[in-house]
Short mmCIF file of C-alpha atoms in Angstrom, two decimals:
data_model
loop_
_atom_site.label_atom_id
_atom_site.label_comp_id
_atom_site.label_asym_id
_atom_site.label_seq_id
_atom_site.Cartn_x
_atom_site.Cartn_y
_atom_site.Cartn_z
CA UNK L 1 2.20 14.48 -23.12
CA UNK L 2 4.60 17.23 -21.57
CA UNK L 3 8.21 15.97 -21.46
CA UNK L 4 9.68 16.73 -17.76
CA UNK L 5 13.52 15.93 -16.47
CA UNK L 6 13.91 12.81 -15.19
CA UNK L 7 13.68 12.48 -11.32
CA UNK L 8 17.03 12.22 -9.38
CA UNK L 9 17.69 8.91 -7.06
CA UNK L 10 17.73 11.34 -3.84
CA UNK L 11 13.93 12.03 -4.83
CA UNK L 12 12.68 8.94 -4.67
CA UNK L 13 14.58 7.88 -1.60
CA UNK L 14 12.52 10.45 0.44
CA UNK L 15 9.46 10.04 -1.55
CA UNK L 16 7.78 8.32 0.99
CA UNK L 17 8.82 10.73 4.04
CA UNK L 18 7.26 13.48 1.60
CA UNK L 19 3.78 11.74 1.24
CA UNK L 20 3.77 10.94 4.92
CA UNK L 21 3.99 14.75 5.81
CA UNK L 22 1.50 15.40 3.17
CA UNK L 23 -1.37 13.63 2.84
CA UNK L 24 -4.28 13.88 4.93
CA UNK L 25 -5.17 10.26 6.23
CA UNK L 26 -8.59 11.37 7.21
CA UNK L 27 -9.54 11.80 3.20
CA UNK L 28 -7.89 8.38 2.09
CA UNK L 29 -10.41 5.46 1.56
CA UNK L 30 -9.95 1.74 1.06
CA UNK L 31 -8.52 0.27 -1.13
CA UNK L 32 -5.82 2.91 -0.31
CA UNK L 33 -6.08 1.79 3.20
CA UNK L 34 -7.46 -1.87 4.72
CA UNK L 35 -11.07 -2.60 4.33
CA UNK L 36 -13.55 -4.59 6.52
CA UNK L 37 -13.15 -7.83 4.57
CA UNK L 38 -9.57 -7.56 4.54
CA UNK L 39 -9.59 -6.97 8.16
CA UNK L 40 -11.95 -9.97 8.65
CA UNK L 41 -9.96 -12.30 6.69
CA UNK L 42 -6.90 -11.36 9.17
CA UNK L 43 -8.43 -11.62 12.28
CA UNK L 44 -9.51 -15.02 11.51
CA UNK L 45 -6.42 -16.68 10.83
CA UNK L 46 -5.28 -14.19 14.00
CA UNK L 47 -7.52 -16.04 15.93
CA UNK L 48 -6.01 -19.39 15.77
CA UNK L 49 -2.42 -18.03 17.11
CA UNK L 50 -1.53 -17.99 20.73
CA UNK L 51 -2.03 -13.94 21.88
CA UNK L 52 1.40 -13.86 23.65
CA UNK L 53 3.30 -14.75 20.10
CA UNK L 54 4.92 -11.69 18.67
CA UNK L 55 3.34 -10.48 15.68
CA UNK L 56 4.04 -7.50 13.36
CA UNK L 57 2.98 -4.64 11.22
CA UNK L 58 4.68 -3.11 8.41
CA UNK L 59 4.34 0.42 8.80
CA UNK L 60 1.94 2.40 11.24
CA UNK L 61 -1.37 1.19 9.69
CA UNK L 62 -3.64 2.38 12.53
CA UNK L 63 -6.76 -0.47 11.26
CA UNK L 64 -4.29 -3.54 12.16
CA UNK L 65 -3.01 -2.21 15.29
CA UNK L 66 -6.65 -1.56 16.64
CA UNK L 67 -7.25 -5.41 15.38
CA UNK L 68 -4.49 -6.89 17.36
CA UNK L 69 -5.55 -4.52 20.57
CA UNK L 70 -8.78 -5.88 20.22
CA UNK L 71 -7.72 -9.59 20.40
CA UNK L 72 -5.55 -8.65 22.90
CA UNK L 73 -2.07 -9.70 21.47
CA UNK L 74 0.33 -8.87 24.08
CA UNK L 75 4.04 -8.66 21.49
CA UNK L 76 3.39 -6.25 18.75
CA UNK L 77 5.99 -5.10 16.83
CA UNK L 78 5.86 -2.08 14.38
CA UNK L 79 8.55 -1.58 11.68
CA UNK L 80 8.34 2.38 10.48
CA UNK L 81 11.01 4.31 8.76
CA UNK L 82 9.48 7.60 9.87
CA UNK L 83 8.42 8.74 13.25
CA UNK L 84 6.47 11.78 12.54
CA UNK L 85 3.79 9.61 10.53
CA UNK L 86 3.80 6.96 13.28
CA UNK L 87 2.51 9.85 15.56
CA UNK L 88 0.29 11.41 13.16
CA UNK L 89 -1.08 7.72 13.30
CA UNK L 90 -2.20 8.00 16.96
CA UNK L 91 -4.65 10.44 16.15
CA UNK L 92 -6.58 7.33 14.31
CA UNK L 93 -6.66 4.72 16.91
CA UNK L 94 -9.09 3.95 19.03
CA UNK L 95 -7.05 1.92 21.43
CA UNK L 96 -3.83 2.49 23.01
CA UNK L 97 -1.61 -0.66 23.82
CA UNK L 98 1.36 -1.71 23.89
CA UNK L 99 3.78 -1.69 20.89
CA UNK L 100 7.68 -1.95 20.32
CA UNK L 101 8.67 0.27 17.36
CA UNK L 102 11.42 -0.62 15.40
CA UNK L 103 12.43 2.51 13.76
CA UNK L 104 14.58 2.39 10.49
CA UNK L 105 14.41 1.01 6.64
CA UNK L 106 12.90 -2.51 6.67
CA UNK L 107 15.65 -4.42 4.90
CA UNK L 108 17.58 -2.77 7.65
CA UNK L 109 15.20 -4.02 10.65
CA UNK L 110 13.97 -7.18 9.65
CA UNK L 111 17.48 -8.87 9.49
CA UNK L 112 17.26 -8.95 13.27
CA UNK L 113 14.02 -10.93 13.86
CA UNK L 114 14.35 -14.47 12.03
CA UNK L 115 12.02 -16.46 13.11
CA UNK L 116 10.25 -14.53 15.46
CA UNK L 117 7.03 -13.90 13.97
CA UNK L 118 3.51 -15.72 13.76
CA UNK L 119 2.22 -13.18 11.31
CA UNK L 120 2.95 -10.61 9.69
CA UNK L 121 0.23 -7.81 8.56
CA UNK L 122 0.77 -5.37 5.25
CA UNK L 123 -1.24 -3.51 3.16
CA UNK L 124 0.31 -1.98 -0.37
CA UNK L 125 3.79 -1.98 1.07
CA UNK L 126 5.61 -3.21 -2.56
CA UNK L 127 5.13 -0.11 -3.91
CA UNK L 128 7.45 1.34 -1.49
CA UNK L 129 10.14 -1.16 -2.62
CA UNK L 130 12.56 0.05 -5.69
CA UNK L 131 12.23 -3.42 -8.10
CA UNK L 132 15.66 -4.18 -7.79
CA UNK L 133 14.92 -4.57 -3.78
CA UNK L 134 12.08 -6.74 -3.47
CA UNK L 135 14.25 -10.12 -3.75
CA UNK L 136 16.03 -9.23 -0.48
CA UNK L 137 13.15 -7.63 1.04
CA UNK L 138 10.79 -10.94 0.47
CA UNK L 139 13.78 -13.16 1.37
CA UNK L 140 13.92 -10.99 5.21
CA UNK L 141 10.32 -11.82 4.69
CA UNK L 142 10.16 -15.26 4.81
CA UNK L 143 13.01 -15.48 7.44
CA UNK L 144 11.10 -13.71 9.98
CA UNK L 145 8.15 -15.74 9.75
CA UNK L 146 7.70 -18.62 12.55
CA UNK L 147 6.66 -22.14 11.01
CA UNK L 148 2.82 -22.30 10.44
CA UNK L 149 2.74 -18.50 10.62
CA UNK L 150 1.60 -15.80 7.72
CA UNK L 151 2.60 -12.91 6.10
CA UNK L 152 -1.02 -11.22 5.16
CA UNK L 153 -0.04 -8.77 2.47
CA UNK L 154 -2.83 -6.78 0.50
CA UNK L 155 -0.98 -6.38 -3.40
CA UNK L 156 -1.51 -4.22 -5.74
CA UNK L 157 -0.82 -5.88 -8.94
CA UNK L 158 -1.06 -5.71 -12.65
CA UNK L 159 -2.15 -8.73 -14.47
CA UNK L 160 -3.70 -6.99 -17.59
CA UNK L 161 -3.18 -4.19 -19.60
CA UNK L 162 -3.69 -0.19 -18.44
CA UNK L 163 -6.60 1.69 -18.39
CA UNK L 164 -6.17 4.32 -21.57
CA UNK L 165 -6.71 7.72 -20.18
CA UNK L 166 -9.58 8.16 -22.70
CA UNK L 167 -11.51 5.35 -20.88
CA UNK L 168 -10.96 6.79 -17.76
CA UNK L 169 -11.92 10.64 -18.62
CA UNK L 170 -15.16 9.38 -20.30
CA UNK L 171 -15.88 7.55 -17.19
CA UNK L 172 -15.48 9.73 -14.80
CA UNK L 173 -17.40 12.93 -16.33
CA UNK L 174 -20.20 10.78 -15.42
CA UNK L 175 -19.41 10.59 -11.81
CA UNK L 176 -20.16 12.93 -9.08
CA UNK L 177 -17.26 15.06 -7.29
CA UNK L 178 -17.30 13.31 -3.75
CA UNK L 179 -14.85 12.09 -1.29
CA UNK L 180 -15.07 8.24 -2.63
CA UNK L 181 -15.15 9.64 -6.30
CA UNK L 182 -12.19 11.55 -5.41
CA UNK L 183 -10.50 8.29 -4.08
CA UNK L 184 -11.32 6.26 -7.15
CA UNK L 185 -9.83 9.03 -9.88
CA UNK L 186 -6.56 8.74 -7.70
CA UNK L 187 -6.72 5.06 -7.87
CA UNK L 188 -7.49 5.22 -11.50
CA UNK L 189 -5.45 7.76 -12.81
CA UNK L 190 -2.24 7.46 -11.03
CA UNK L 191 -1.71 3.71 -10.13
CA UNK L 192 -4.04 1.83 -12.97
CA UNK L 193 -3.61 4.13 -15.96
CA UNK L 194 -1.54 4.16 -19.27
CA UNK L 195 0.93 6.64 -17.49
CA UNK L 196 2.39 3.85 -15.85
CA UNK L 197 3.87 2.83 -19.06
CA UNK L 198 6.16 6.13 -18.91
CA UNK L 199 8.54 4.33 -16.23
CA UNK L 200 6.78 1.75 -14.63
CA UNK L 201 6.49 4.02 -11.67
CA UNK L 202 4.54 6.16 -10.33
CA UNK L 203 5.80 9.86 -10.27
CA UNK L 204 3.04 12.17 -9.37
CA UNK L 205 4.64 15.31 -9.95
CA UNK L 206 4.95 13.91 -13.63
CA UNK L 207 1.28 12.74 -13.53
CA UNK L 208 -0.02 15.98 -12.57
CA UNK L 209 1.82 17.69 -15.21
CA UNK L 210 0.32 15.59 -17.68
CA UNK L 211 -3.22 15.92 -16.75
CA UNK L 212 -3.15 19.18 -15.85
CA UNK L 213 -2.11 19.94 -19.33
CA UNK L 214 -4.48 17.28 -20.95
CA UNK L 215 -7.56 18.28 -18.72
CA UNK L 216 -10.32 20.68 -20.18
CA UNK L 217 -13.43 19.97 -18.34
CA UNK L 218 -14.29 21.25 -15.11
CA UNK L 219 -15.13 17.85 -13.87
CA UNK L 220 -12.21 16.37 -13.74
CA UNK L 221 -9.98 19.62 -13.23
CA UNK L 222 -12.24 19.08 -9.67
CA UNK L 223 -11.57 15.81 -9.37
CA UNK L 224 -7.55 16.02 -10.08
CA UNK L 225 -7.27 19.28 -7.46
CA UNK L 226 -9.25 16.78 -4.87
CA UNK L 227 -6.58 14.40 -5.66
CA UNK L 228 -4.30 16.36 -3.79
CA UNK L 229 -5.60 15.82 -0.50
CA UNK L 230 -4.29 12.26 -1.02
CA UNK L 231 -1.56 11.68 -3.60
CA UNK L 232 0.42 14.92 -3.69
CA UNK L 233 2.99 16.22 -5.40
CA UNK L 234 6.45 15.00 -5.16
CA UNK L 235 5.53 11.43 -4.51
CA UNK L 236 7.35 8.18 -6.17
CA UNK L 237 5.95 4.60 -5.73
CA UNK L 238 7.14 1.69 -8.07
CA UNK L 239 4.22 0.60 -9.44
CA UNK L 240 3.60 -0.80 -13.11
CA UNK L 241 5.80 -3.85 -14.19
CA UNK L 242 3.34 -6.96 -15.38
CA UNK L 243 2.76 -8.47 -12.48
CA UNK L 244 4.08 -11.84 -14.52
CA UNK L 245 7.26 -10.48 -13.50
CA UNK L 246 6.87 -8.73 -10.29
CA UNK L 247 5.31 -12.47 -9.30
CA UNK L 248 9.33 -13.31 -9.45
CA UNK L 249 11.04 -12.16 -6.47
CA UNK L 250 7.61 -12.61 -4.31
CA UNK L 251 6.61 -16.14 -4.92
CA UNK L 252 10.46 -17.17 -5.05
CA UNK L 253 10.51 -16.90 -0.82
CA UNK L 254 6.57 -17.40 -0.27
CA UNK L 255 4.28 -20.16 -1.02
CA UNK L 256 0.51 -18.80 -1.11
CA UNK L 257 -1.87 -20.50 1.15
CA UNK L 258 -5.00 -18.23 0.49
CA UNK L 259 -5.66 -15.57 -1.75
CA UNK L 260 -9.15 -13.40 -2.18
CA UNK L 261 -9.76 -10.81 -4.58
CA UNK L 262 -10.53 -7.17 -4.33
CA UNK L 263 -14.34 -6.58 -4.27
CA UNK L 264 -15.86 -6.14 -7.65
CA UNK L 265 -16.39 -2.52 -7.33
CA UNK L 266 -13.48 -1.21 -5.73
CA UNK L 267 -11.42 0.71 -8.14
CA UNK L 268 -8.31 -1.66 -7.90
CA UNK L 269 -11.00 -4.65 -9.16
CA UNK L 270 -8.79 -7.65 -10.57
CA UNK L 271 -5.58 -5.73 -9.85
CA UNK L 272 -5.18 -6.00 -5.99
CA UNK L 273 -5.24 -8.89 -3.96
CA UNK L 274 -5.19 -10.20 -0.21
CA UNK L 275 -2.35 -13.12 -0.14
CA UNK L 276 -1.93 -15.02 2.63
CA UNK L 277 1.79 -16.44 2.51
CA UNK L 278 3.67 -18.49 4.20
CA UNK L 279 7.56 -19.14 4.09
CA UNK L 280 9.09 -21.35 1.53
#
């Protein structure tokens, strides 16, 4: 493997500014985004709250703020660092309701609103959170939540051991280049693999450099440009620590109350999970 320079703290900071302004949201797929069970699963504990109770979204995910339009929920509250991408967002909706924004860095934001919430919807948000954050961030967590309300957060987590890269390229010769092919090599490659155990991060300027050099067949030379569309360069996501340990800081402010697993075939299988948590 190619030896790079390490990345500088300034980098990561505005890693997530730099894969909001270049991804293209129309090629991303679930598990990279919520899918219809997860959405199911959320609308039915939704439907037991009382519509005019403020709820919120982490981020501008445009599937949960179509759900709570649907139901009707008349206080929705959406905590986003970066206005461009909530804009970009509106492009995705097919409803338009409603919303407070509450623009700035969560651990920032959420110190405002204890108590005030009877859910709280998130999908893959830890990996935005440096590891030496998440205490604080899952403490604001807890505090905002109402009692008998949830915070629904899709993980992605890492119970067992990496894929090896060996597995993976053998695999994946077999497959055909398409969109959803595309999806799972990004899954795979960048937030499942053995690269992980570089930094326990993911650094995708490092992981390209890596595969690009490794890479001889034209299959996956296809599948890694494809990648692009979705996880580009210059993009930092802490991702990788046993999840034995990442558990810590999580399960130290929530207590579960449901959990269901990722379907069998997605390509986060036994690694992600839909928690529904409420506060300890």
């Amino acid at each position: 493997m190619r030896k790079t320079s390490s990345r500088l703290i300034p980098e990561l900071v505005t890693h997530v500014q730099t894969w909001d302004a270049l991804v293209d949201w129309r090629y991303v797929l679930p598990p990279s985004r919520p899918a219809y069970w997860q959405l199911e699963i959320t609308r039915r504990f939704l439907r037991t709250r009382n519509r005019r109770e403020p709820v919120a979204v982490l981020g501008s995910t445009p599937e949960f703020r179509d759900l709570l339009a649907e139901m009707e929920f008349r206080s929705v509250y959406i905590f986003e660092k970066n206005l461009q991408f909530h804009k970009r967002m509106k492009q995705f909706r097919c409803y338009e309701n409603r919303e407070q924004l509450v623009r700035g860095d969560w651990l920032q934001t959420l110190p405002d609103y204890a108590n005030t919430f009877c859910a709280i919807l998130s999908d893959l948000t830890s990996g935005n959170l440096p590891y030496n954050k998440r205490d604080s961030f899952y403490r604001l967590i807890s505090r905002a939540l109402r009692p008998g309300a949830a915070f629904i957060d899709k993980v992605l987590r890492h119970p067992m051991p990496h894929d090896r890269l060996a597995t993976l390229e053998h695999e994946f010769i077999r497959l055909p280049v398409n969109l959803d092919t595309i999806n799972r090599f990004s899954c795979k490659f960048f937030f499942c693999s053995e690269l992980l155990e570089i930094r326990s991060e993911v650094d995708s300027s490092l992981f390209y450099d890596i595969l690009v050099d490794r890479f001889s067949h034209p299959k996956l030379k296809a599948l890694l440009k494809g990648t692009r569309l979705i996880t580009p360069s210059g993009c930092h996501w802490w991702y990788g620590v046993p999840w034995r340990k990442a558990c810590i800081p999580y399960f130290g402010h929530l207590r579960v109350l449901k959990s269901v697993e990722d379907l069998p075939d997605s390509p986060y299988a036994r690694r992600c999970k839909l928690y529904l948590l409420a506060r300890r």
